[in-house]
Coordinates of C-alpha atoms in Angstrom, one line a residue:
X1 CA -3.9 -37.9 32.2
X2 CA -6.4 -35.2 30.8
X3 CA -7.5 -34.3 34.3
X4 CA -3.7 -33.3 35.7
X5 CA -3.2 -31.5 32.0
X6 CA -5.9 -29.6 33.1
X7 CA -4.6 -29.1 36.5
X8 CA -1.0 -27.9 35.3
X9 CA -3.2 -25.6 33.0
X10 CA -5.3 -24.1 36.2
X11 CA -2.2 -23.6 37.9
X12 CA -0.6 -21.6 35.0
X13 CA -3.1 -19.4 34.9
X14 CA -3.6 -18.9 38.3
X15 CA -0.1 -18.4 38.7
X16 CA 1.1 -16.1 35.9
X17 CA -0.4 -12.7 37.5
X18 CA 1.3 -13.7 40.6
X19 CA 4.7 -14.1 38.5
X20 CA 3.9 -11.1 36.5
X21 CA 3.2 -9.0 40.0
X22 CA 7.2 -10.2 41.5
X23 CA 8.8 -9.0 38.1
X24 CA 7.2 -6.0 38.6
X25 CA 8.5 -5.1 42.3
X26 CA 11.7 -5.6 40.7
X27 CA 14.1 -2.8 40.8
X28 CA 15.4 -1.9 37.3
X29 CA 19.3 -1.7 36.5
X30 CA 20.2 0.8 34.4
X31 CA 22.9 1.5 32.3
X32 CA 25.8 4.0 33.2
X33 CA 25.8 6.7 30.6
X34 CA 28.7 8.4 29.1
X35 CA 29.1 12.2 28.2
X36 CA 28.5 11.4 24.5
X37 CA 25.0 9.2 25.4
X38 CA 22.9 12.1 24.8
X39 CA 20.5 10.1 22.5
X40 CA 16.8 8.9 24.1
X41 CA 16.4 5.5 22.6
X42 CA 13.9 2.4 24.0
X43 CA 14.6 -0.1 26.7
X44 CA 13.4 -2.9 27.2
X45 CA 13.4 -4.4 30.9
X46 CA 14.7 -7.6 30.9
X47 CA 14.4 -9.4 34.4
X48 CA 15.2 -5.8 35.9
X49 CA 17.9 -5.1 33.5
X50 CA 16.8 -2.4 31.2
X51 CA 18.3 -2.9 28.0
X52 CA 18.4 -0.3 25.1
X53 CA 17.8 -1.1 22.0
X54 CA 17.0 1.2 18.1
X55 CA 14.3 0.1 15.4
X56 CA 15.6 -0.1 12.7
X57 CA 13.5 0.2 9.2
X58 CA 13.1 -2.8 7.3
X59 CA 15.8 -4.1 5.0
X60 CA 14.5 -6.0 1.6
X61 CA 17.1 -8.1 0.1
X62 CA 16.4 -9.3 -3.2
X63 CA 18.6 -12.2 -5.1
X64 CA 19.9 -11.8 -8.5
X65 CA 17.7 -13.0 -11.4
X66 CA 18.4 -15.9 -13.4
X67 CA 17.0 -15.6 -17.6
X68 CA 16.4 -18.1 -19.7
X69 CA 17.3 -15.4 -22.3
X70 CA 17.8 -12.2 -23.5
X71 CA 14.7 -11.8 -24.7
X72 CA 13.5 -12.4 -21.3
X73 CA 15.4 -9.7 -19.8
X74 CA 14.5 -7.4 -22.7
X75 CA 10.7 -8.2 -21.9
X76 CA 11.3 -7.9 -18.4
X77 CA 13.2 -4.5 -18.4
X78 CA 10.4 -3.2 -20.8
X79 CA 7.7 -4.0 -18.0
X80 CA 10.4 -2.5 -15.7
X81 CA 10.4 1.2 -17.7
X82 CA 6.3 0.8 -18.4
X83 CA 5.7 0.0 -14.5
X84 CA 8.0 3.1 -13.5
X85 CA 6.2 5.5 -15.8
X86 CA 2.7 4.9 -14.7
X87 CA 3.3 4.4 -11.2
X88 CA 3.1 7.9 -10.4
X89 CA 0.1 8.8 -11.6
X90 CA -1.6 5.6 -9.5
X91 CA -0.3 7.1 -6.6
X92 CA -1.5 10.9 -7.6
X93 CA -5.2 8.9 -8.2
X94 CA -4.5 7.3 -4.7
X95 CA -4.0 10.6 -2.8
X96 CA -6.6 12.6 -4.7
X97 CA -9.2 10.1 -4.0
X98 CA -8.3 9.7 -0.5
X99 CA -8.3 13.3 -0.1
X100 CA -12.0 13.3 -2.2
X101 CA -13.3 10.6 0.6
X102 CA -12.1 12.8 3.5
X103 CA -13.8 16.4 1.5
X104 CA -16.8 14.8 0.8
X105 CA -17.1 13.0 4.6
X106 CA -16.9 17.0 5.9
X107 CA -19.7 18.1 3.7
X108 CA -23.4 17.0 4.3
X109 CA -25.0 19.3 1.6
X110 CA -25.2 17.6 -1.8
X111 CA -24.8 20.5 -3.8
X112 CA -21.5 20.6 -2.4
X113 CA -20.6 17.3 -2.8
X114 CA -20.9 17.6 -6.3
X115 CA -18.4 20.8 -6.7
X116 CA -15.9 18.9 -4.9
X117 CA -16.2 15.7 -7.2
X118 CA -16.4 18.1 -10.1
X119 CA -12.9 19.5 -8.8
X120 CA -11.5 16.4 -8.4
X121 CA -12.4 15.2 -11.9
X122 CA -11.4 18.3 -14.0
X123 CA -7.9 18.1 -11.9
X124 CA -7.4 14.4 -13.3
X125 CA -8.7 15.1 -16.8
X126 CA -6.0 17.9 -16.7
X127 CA -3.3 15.4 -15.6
X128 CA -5.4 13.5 -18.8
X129 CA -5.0 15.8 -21.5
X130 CA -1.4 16.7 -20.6
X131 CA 0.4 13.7 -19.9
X132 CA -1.6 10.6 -19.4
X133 CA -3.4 10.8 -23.3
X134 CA 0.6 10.3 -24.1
X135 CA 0.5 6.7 -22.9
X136 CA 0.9 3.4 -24.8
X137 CA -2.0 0.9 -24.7
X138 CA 0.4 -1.3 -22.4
X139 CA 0.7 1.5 -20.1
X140 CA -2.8 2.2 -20.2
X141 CA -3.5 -1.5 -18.9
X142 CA -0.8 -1.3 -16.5
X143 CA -2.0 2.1 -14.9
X144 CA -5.8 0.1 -14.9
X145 CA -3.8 -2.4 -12.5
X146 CA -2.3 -0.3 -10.2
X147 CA -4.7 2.2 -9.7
X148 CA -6.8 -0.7 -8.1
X149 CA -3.7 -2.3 -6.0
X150 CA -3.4 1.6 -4.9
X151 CA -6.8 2.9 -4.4
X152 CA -8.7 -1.1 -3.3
X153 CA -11.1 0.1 -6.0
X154 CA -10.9 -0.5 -10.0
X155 CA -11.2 2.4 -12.3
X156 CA -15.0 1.8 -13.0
X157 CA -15.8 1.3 -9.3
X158 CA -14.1 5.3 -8.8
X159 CA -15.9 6.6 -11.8
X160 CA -19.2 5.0 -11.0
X161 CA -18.6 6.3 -6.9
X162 CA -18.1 9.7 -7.9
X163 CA -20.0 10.3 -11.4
X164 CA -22.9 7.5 -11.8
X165 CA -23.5 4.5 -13.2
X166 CA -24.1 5.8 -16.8
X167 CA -20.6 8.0 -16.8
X168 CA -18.9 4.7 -16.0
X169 CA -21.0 2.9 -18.5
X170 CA -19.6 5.0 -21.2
X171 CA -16.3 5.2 -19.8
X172 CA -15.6 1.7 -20.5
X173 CA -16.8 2.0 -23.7
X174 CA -14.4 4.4 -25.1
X175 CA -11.7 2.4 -23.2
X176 CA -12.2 -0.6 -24.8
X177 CA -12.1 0.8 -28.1
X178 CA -8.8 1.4 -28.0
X179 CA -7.5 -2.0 -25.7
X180 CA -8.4 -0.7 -22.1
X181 CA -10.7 -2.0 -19.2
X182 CA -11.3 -0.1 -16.2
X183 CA -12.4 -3.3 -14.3
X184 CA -9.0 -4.6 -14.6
X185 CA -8.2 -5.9 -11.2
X186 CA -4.7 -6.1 -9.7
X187 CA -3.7 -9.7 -8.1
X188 CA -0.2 -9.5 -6.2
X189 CA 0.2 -13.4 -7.0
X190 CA -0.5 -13.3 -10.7
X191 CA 1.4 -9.8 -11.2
X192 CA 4.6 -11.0 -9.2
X193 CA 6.8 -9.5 -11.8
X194 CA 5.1 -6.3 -11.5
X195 CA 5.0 -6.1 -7.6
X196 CA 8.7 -7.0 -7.2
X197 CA 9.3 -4.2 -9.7
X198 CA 6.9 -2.2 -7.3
X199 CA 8.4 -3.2 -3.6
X200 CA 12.1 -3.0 -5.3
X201 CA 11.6 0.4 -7.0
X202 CA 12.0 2.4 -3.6
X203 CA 8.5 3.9 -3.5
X204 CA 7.5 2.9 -0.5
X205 CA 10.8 3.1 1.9
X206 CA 10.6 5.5 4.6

């Protein structure tokens, strides 16, 4: 039995480029186009038929939620409104870190390496001092989050990167005075809530 499953096998093999090498030869059918067919979409050939056919982006359907209470809901639409206000700026440290990575991979001289991080961190303390100071400690712990499920890095891994070891030290100091952590990780699982606020809040449609 083994030996003529490997046969069948053998024979598979040997025969698909064969197969593959016939549905090739084969003349492809078309479809007749109208005046009004003026769009180029993509066709698939399908046994010689070509058959067109339009991606379409994907559609995320999301079912109505069921609370235990109102005080759920209130809870729930509070982390709604503190998720939507910090989001931006996780996604401002995303691109302005990315676009750090790519300045600082152009530049072999140290010196100025060290201008560019010292660009990139008086443009986030001014985004610091004018908007971000104005957050609540909840918000504070929620940007933490989702500055690492943006960037892949926690808050103290960027600060140490680009600033040192010490920096970062004292960094995490001050925030834990007043209720933050900067090696507050984000975990999709744990944080469901806050990634169906994410994925349902229209961010990331194209």
């Amino acid at each position: 039995m083994k030996y003529s499953r490997l046969f069948i096998l053998l024979f598979v093999i040997l025969a698909a480029p064969s197969i593959k090498a016939q549905e090739s030869n084969v003349p492809a059918i078309y479809p007749k186009l109208g005046k009004n067919d003026t769009i180029r979409v993509a066709a698939t050939n399908d046994n010689g038929v070509m058959i067109p056919w339009i991606g379409l982006h994907e559609v995320i359907i999301n079912g109505s939620r069921m609370w235990k209470s109102p005080q759920e809901q209130a809870a729930f639409n509070r982390l709604r409104y503190n998720v939507l206000k910090v989001m931006p700026y996780a996604l401002f440290a995303k691109r302005r870190y990315e676009q750090l990575e790519r300045d600082l991979s152009s530049v072999k001289e140290k010196k100025e390496q060290k201008k560019l991080v010292k660009a990139c961190d008086a443009e986030i303390k001014r985004m610091f001092n004018t908007e971000i100071k104005e957050l609540t400690i909840t918000q504070g712990q929620i940007l933490t989050k989702l500055i690492d499920r943006e960037v892949g890095r926690t808050t103290y891994d960027i600060v140490k990167q680009t600033k040192g070891g010490f920096a970062a030290f004292s960094y995490q100091l001050v925030a834990r005075v007043v209720g933050h952590n900067l090696k507050t990780t984000y975990n999709a699982n744990e944080e469901r809530d806050i990634e169906s606020i994410i994925v349902s809040s229209g961010y990331y449609q194209q």
